[in-house]
mmCIF file of C-alpha atoms in Angstrom:
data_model
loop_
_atom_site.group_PDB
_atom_site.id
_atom_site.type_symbol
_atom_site.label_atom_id
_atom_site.label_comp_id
_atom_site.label_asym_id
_atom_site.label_seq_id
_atom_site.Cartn_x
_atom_site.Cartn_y
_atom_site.Cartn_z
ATOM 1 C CA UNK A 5 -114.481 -52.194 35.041
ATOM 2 C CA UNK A 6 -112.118 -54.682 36.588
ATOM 3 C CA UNK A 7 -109.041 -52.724 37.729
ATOM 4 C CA UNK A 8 -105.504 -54.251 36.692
ATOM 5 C CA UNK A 9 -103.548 -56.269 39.294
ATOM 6 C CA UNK A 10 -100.193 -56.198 38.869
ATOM 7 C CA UNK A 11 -98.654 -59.440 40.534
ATOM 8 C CA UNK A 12 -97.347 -61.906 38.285
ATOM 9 C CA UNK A 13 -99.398 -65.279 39.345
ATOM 10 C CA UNK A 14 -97.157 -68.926 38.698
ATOM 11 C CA UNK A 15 -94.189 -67.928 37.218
ATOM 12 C CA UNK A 16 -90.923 -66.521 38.189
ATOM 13 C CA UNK A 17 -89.723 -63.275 38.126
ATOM 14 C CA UNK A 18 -89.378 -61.932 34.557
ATOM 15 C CA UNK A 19 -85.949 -62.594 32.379
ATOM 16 C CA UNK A 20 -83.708 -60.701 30.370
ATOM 17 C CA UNK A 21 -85.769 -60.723 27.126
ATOM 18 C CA UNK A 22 -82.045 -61.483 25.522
ATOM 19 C CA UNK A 23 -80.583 -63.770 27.290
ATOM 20 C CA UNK A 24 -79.659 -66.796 24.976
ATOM 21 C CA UNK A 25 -80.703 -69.193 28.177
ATOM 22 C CA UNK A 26 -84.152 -68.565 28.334
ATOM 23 C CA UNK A 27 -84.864 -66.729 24.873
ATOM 24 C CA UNK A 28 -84.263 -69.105 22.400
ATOM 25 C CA UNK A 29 -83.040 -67.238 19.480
ATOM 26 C CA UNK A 30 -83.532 -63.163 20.102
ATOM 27 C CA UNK A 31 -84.384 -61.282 16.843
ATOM 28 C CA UNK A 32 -86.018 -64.367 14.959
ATOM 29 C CA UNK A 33 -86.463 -64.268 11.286
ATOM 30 C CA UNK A 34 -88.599 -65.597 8.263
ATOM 31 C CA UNK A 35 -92.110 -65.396 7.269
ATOM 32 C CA UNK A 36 -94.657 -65.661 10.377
ATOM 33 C CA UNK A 37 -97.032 -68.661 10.418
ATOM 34 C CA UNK A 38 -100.486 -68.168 9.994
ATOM 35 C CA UNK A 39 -103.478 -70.511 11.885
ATOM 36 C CA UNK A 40 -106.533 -71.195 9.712
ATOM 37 C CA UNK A 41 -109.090 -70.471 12.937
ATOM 38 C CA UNK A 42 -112.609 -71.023 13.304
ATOM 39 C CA UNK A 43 -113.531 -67.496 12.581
ATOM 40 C CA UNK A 44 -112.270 -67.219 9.048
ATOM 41 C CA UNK A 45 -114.421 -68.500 7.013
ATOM 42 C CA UNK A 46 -118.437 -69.908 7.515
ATOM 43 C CA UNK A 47 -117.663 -72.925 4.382
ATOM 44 C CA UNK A 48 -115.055 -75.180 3.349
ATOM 45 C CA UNK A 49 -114.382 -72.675 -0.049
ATOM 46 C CA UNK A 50 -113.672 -70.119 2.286
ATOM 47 C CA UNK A 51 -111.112 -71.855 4.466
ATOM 48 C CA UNK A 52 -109.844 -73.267 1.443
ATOM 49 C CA UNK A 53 -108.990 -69.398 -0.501
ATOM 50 C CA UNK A 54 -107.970 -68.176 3.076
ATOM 51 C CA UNK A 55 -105.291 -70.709 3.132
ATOM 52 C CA UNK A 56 -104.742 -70.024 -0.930
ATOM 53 C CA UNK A 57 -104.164 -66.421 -0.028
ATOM 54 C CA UNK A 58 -102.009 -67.371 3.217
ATOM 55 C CA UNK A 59 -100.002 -69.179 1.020
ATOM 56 C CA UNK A 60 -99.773 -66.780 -2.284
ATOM 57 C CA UNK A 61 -98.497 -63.892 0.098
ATOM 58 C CA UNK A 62 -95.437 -65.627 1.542
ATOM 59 C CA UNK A 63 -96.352 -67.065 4.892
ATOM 60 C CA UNK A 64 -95.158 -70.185 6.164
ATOM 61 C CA UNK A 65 -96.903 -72.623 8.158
ATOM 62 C CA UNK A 66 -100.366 -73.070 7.866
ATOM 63 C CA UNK A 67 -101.909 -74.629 11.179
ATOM 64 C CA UNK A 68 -105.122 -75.937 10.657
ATOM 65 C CA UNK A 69 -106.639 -75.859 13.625
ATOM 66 C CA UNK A 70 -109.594 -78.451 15.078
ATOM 67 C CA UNK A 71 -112.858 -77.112 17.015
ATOM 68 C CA UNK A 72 -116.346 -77.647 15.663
ATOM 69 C CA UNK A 73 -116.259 -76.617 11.931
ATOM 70 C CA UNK A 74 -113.451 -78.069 10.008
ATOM 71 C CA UNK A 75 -111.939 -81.598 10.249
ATOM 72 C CA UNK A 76 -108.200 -80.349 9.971
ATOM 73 C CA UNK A 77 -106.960 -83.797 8.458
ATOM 74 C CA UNK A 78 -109.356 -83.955 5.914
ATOM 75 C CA UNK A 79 -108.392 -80.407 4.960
ATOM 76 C CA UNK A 80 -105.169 -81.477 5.228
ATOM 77 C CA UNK A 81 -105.299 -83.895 2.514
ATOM 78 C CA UNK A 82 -106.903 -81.699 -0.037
ATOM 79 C CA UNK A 83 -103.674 -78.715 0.671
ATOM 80 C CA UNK A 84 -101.191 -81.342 0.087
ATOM 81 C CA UNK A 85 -102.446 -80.904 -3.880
ATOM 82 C CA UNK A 86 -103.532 -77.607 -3.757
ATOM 83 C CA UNK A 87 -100.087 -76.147 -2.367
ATOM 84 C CA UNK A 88 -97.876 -79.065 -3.060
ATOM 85 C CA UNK A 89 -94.572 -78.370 -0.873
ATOM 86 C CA UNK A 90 -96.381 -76.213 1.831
ATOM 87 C CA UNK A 91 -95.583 -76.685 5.363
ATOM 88 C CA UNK A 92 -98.848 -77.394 7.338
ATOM 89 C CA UNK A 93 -99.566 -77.906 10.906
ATOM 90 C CA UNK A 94 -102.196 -79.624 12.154
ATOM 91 C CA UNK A 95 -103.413 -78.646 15.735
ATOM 92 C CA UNK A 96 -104.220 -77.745 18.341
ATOM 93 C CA UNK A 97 -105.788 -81.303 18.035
ATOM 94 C CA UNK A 98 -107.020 -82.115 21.356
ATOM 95 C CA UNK A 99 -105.259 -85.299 23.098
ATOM 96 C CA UNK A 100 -108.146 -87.389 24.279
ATOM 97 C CA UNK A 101 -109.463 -87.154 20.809
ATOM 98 C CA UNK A 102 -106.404 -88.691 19.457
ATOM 99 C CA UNK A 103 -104.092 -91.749 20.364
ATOM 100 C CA UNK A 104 -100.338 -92.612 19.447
ATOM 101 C CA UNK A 105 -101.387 -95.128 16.025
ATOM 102 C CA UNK A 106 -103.607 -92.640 14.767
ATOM 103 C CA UNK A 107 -101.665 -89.585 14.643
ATOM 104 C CA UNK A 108 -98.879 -91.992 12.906
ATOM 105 C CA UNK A 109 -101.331 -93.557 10.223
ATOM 106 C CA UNK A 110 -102.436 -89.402 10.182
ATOM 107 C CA UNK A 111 -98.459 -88.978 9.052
ATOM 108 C CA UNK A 112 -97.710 -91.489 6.674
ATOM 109 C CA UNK A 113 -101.002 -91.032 4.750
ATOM 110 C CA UNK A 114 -100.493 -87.362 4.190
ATOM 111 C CA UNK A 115 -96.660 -88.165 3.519
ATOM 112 C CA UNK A 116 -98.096 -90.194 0.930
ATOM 113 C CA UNK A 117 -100.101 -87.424 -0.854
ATOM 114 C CA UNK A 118 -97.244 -85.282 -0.841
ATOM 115 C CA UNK A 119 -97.002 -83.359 2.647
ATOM 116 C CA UNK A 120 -93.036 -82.668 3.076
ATOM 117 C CA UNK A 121 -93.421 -80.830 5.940
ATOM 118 C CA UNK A 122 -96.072 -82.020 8.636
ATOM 119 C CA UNK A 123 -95.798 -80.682 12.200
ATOM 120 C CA UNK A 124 -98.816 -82.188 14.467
ATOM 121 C CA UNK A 125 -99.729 -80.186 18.015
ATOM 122 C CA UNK A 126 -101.732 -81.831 20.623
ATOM 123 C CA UNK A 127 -103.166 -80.037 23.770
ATOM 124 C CA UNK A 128 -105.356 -80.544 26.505
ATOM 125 C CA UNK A 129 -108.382 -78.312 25.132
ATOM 126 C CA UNK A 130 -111.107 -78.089 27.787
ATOM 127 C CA UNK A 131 -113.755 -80.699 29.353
ATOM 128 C CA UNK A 132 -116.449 -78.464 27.630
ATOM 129 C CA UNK A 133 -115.141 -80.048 24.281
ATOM 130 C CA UNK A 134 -113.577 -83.595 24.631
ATOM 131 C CA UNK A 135 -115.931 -84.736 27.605
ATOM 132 C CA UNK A 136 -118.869 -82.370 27.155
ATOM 133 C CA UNK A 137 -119.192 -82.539 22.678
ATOM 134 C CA UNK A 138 -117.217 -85.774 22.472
ATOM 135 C CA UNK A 139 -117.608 -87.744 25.718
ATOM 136 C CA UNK A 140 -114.150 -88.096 26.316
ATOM 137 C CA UNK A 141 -112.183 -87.773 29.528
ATOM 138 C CA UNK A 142 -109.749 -84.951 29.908
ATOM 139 C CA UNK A 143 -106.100 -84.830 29.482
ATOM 140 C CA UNK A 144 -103.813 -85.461 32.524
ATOM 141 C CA UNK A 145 -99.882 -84.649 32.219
ATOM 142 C CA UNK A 146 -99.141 -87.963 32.191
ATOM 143 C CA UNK A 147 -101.699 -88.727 29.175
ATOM 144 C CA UNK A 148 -100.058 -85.754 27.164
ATOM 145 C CA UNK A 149 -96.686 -87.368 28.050
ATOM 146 C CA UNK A 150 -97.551 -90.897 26.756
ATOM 147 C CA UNK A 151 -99.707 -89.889 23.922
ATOM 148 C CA UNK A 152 -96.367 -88.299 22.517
ATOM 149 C CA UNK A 153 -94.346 -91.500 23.211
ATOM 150 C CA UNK A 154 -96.939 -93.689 21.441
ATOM 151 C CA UNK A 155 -97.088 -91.446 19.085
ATOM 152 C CA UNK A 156 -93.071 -91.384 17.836
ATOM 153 C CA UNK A 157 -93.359 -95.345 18.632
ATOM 154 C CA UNK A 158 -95.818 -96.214 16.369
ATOM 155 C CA UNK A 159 -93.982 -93.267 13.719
ATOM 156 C CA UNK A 160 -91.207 -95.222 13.644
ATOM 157 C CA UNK A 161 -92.529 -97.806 11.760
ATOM 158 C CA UNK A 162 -92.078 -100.789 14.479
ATOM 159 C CA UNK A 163 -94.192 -103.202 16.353
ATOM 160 C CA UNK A 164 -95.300 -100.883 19.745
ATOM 161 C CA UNK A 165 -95.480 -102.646 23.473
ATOM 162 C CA UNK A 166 -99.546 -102.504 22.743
ATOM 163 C CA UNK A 167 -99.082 -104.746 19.180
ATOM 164 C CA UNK A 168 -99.609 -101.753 16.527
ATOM 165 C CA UNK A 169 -97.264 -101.477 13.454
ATOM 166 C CA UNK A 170 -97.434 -98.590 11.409
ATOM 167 C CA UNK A 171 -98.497 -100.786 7.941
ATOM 168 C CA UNK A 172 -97.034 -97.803 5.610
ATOM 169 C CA UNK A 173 -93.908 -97.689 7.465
ATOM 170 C CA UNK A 174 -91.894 -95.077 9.131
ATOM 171 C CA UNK A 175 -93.830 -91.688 9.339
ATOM 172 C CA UNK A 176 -91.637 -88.384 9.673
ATOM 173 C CA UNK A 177 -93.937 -86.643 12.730
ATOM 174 C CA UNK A 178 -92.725 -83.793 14.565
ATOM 175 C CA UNK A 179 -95.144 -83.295 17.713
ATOM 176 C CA UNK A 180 -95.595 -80.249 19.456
ATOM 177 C CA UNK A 181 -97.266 -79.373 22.815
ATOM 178 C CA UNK A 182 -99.777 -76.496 23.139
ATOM 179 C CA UNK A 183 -98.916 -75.531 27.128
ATOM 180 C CA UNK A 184 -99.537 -72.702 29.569
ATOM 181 C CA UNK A 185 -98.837 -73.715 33.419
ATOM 182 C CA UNK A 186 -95.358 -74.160 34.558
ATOM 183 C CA UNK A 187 -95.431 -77.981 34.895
ATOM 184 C CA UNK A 188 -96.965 -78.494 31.170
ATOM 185 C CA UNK A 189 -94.361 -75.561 29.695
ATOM 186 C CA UNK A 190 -91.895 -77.609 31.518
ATOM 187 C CA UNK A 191 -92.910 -81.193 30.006
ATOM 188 C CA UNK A 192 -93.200 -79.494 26.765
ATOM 189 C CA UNK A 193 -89.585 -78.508 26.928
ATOM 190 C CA UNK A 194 -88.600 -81.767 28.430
ATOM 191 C CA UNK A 195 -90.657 -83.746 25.147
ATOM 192 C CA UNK A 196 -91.630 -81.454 22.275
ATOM 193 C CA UNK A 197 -90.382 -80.219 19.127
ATOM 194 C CA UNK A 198 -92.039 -77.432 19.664
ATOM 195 C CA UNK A 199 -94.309 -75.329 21.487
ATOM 196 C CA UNK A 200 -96.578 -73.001 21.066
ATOM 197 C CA UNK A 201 -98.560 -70.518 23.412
ATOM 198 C CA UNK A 202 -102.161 -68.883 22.865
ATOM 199 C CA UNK A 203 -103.057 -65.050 23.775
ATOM 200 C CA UNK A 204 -100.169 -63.540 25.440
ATOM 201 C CA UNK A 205 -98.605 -60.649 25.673
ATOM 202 C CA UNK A 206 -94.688 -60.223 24.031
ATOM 203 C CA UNK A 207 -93.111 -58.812 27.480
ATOM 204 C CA UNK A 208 -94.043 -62.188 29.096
ATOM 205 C CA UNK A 209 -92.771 -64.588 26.630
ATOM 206 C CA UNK A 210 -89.492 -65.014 28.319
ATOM 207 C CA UNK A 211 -91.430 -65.810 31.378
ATOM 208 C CA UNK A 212 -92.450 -68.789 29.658
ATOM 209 C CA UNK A 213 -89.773 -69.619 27.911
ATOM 210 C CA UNK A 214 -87.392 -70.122 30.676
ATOM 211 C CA UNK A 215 -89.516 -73.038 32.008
ATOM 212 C CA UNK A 216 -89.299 -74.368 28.905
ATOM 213 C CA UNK A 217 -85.911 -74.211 29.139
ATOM 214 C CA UNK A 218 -85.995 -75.533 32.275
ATOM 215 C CA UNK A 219 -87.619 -78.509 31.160
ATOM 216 C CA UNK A 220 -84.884 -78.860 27.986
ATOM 217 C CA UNK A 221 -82.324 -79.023 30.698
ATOM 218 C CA UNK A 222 -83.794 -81.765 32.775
ATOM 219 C CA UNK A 223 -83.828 -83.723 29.826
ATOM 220 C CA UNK A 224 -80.152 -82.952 28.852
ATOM 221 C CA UNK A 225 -81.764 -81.300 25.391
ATOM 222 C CA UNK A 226 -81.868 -78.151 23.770
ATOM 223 C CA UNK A 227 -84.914 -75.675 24.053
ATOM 224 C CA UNK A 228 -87.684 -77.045 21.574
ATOM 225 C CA UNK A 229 -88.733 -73.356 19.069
ATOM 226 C CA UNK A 230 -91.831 -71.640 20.569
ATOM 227 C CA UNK A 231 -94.415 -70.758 18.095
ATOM 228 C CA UNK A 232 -97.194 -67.925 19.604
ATOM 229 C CA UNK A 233 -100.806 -67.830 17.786
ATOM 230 C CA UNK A 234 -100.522 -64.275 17.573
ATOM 231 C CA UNK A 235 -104.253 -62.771 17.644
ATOM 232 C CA UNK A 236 -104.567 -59.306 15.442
ATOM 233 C CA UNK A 237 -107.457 -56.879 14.792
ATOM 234 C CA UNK A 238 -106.267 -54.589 12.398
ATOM 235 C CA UNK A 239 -108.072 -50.951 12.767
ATOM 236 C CA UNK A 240 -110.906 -52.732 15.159
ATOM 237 C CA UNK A 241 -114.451 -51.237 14.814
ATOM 238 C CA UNK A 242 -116.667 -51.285 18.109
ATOM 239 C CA UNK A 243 -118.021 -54.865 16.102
ATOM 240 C CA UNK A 244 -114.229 -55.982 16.157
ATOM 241 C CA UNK A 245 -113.742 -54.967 19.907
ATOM 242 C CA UNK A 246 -117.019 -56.410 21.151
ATOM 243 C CA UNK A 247 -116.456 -59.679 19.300
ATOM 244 C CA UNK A 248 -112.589 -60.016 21.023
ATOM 245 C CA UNK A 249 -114.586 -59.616 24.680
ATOM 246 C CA UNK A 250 -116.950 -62.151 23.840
ATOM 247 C CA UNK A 251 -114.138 -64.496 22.605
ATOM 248 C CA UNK A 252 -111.846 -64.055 25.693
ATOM 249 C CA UNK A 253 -114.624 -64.117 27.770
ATOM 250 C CA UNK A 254 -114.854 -67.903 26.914
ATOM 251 C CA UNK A 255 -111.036 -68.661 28.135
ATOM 252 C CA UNK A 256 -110.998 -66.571 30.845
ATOM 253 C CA UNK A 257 -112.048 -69.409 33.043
ATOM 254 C CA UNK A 258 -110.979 -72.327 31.400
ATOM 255 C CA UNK A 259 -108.241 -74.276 33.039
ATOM 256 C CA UNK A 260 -105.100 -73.453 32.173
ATOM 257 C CA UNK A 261 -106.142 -70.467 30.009
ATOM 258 C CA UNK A 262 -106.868 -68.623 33.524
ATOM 259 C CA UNK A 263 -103.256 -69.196 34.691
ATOM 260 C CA UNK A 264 -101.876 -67.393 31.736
ATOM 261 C CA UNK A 265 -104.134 -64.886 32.233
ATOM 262 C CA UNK A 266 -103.352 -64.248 35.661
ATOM 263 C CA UNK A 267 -99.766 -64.510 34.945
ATOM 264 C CA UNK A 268 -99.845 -61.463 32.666
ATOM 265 C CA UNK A 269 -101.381 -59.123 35.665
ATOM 266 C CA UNK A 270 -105.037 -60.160 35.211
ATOM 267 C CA UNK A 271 -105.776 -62.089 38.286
ATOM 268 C CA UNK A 272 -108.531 -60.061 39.444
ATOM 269 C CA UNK A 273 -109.612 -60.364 36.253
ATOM 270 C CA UNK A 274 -109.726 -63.652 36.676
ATOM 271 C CA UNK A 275 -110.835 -64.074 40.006
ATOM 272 C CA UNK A 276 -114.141 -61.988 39.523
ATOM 273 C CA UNK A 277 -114.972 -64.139 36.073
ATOM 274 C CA UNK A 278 -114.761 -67.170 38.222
ATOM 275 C CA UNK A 279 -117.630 -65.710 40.436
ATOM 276 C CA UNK A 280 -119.655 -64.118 38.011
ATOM 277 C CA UNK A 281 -123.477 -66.296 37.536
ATOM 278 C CA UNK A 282 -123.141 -65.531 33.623
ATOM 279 C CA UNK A 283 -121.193 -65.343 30.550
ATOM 280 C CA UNK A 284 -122.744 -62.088 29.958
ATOM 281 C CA UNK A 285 -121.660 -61.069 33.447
ATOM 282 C CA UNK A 286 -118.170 -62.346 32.448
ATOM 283 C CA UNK A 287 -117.970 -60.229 28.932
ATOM 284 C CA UNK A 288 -118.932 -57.495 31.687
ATOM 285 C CA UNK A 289 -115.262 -58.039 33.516
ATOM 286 C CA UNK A 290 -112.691 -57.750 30.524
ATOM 287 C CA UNK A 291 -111.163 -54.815 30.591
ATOM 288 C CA UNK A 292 -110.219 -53.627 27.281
ATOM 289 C CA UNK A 293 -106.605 -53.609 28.323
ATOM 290 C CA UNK A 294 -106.501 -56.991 28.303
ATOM 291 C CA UNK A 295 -108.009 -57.161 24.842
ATOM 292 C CA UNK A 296 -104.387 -54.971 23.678
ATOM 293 C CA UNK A 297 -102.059 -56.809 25.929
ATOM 294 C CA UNK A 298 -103.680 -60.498 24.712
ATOM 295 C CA UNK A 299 -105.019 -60.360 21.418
ATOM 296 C CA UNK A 300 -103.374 -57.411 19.831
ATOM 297 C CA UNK A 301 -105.494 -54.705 19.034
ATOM 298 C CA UNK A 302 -104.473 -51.526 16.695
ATOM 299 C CA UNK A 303 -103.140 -49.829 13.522
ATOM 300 C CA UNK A 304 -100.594 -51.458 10.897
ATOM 301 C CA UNK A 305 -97.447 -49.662 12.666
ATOM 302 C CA UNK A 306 -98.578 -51.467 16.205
ATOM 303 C CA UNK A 307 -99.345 -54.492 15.035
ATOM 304 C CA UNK A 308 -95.648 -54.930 13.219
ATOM 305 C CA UNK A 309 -94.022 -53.975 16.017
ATOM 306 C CA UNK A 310 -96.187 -56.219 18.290
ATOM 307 C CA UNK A 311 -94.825 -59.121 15.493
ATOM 308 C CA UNK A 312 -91.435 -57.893 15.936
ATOM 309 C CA UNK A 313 -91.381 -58.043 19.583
ATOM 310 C CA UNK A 314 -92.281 -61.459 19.519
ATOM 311 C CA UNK A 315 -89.051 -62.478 17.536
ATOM 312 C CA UNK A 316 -87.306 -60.278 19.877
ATOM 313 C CA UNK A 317 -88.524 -62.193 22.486
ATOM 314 C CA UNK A 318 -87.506 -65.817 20.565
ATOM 315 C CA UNK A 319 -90.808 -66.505 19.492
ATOM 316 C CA UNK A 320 -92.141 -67.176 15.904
ATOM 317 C CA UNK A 321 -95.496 -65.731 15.472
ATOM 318 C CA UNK A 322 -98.579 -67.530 13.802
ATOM 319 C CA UNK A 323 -101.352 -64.381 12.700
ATOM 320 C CA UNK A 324 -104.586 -65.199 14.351
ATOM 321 C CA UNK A 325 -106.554 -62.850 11.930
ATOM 322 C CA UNK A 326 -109.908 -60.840 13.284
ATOM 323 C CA UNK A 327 -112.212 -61.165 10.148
ATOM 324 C CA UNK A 328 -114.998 -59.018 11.950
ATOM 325 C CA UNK A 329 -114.491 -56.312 9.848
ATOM 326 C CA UNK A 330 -112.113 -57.621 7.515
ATOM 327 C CA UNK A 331 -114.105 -60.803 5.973
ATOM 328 C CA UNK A 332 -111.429 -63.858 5.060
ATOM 329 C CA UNK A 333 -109.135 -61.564 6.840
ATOM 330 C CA UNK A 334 -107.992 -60.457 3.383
ATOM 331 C CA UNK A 335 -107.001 -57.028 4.039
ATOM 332 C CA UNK A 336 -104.744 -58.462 7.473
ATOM 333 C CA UNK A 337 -103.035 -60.730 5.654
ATOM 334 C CA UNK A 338 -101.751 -58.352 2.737
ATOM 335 C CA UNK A 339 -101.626 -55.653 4.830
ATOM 336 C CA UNK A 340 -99.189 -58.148 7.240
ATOM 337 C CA UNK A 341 -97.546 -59.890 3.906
ATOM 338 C CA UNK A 342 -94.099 -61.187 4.317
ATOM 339 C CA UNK A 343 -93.610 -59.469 1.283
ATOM 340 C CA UNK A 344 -95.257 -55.961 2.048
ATOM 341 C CA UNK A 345 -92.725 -55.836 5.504
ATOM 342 C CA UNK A 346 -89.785 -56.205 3.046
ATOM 343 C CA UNK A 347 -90.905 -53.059 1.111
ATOM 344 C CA UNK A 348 -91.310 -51.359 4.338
ATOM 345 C CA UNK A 349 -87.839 -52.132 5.240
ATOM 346 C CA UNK A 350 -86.506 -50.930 1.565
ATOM 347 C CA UNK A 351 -88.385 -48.338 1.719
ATOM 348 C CA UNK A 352 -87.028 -46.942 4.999
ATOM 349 C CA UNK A 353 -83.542 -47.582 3.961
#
C-alpha cells in the first residue's frame, strides 16, 4: 500500500475555515443538492423514480449529470412536468460538446416547458471522452472562458458578433464552472455563478475557495457559491469499498483530477498511478484512506457530520449516492432526508 504524503501540492497554505474572505458563507443552510450519477440506475425508469424520490424527500437541486447513459437535456425536459417548480442542474456537461447558441436554445426551450430554475455547469471532462468517444478536441482555459461569454450573449436574446439570435428570446441561464487547478478555480471565480468541486475532502475546501476568491477579486465581484458533489457510501460492504477503488482509480490520473488529488496529501499516490502499466495495477495503489478522505465512506453519524463540515467550510453539498449495496440509493437518500436531519435536531433538543 501506497504510504500517505503529506505535502500539500498547488495550492497555498491552508485558511481559516471561517474566515468570511475565503469561506463564503460558514455554517451554510438548506436542503443539500443531490446529482443523478451514472451509477444510480441501469434504465431511464430508474433515473426517473431516483429523481422522484430525490425530490419527494426534500432535496433541492437535482444535477443531471452527462457521461454515457443518460442525455441530461432530454431528461431534463420530461422533470420539468414531472416535478413542475423543481430546481435542476444540468452538468457537468462537457465544453467541447457544447457551444454558446446551444446551451441558450437548451435554456429557453426548457423555460418554455416550465423549468423556473435552470443552472447549467460546463467542465473540461477528459480527452478519453470528448476526443476519444466523441472526436472532439479538449478544453483549453480560454475555450471554457469564451464558451461562457457566448453562452450569456446568445442568452440574452440579441444578435452575437458570430450572427446567432436566440429566436425564443432572452433565456434566464446561470452557468457554472466545474474546476480543480488554481488557474481554472481562479477563472471560475473571476466568471461563474457558481462552482462546484468533485471528490474532496471538507478540511481542504477553504484551500480552494480562496482562489476562488481570488479570482472574484480580480474581477471586482463577489465570490460565486461553491457547490461540492459530495460522494457517500453509507455502511459500505467489501462490494461498496471495492467498487469506490475501481471508480477513483479512473480519476486518479486524469488531468486535473490528479492535482486535486495531490493537493489533499496524495501525491505519491498519484505519482505511482502515473507509472503503473495497468488499471488493475492502479486499483492496486489507492489506499483506502483516500477512499474516506475523498468519497466519504461510513455510518449515518459520519456521514452527517462529513455534510455538516462542508457548510462549515461554505460549501453546499450535492449527495453522490453509492447504490452498491443500496440499489437506487433508496436507503441513502431517506436515511440523509432533509427531513429525517430535522428530527434529529428535535430530537436532540
Amino acid at each position: 500500500m501506497v504510504r500517505r504524503h503529506h505535502g500539500r501540492q498547488g495550492l497555498p497554505a491552508r485558511p481559516a475555515p471561517h474566515d468570511p474572505a475565503v469561506s463564503g458563507a460558514p455554517g451554510l443552510v438548506g436542503p443539500p443538492d443531490v446529482v443523478l450519477g451514472t451509477a444510480v440506475a441501469d434504465d431511464v425508469a430508474g433515473y426517473q423514480a431516483f429523481t422522484r424520490r430525490a425530490a419527494e424527500l426534500g432535496y433541492g437541486r437535482v444535477w443531471l449529470t452527462e457521461t454515457y447513459k443518460l442525455d441530461p437535456v432530454t431528461f431534463a425536459g420530461w422533470a420539468a412536468t414531472a416535478l413542475p417548480g423543481h430546481p435542476l442542474g444540468l452538468g457537468v456537461v462537457p465544453a467541447p460538446l457544447r457551444s454558446g447558441p446551444q446551451l441558450a436554445m437548451i435554456a429557453s426551450t426548457l423555460a418554455g416547458l416550465g423549468v423556473e430554475d435552470l443552472e447549467v455547469l460546463v467542465g473540461a471532462s477528459s480527452a478519453a471522452m470528448t476526443r476519444g468517444w466523441h472526436g472532439r478536441g479538449v478544453a483549453t482555459m480560454a475555450a471554457m472562458e469564451a464558451l461562457v461569454a457566448s453562452a450569456r450573449a446568445a442568452a440574452s436574446g440579441e444578435r452575437t458578433p458570430g450572427g446567432f439570435t436566440n429566436g425564443l428570446g432572452p433565456a434566464p441561464l446561470r452557468l457554472g464552472l466545474a474546476a480543480f487547478g488554481p488557474k481554472m478555480l481562479r477563472l471560475a471565480g473571476r466568471v461563474a455563478d457558481r462552482v462546484v468541486l468533485n471528490m474532496v475532502a471538507p478540511a481542504v475546501v477553504p484551500s480552494f475557495l480562496a482562489e476562488i476568491a481570488e479570482g472574484a477579486s480580480a474581477a471586482g465581484r463577489p465570490a460565486p457559491p461553491v457547490t461540492v458533489w459530495a460522494h457517500v457510501a453509507l455502511d459500505p460492504s467489501e462490494q461498496t469499498v471495492a467498487a469506490a477503488r475501481r471508480f477513483v482509480s479512473g480519476y486518479i490520473r486524469v488531468p486535473g483530477y490528479d492535482r486535486a488529488f495531490a493537493a489533499q496529501g496524495f501525491g505519491a499516490v498519484v505519482e505511482a498511478a502515473r507509472a503503473a502499466a495497468s488499471t488493475r495495477e492502479v486499483r492496486g495503489l489507492v489506499p483506502d484512506e483516500l477512499l474516506v478522505e475523498v468519497l466519504g465512506l461510513g455510518d449515518l453519524s459520519t456521514l452527517r457530520a462529513r455534510l455538516d463540515a462542508y457548510r462549515e467550510a461554505g460549501a453546499h453539498p450535492a449527495l453522490v449516492p453509492s447504490v452498491v449495496a443500496d440499489p437506487g440509493a433508496v436507503r441513502t437518500l431517506a436515511a440523509l432526508a432533509p427531513e429525517a436531519g430535522e428530527g434529529r435536531g428535535a430530537a436532540a433538543s
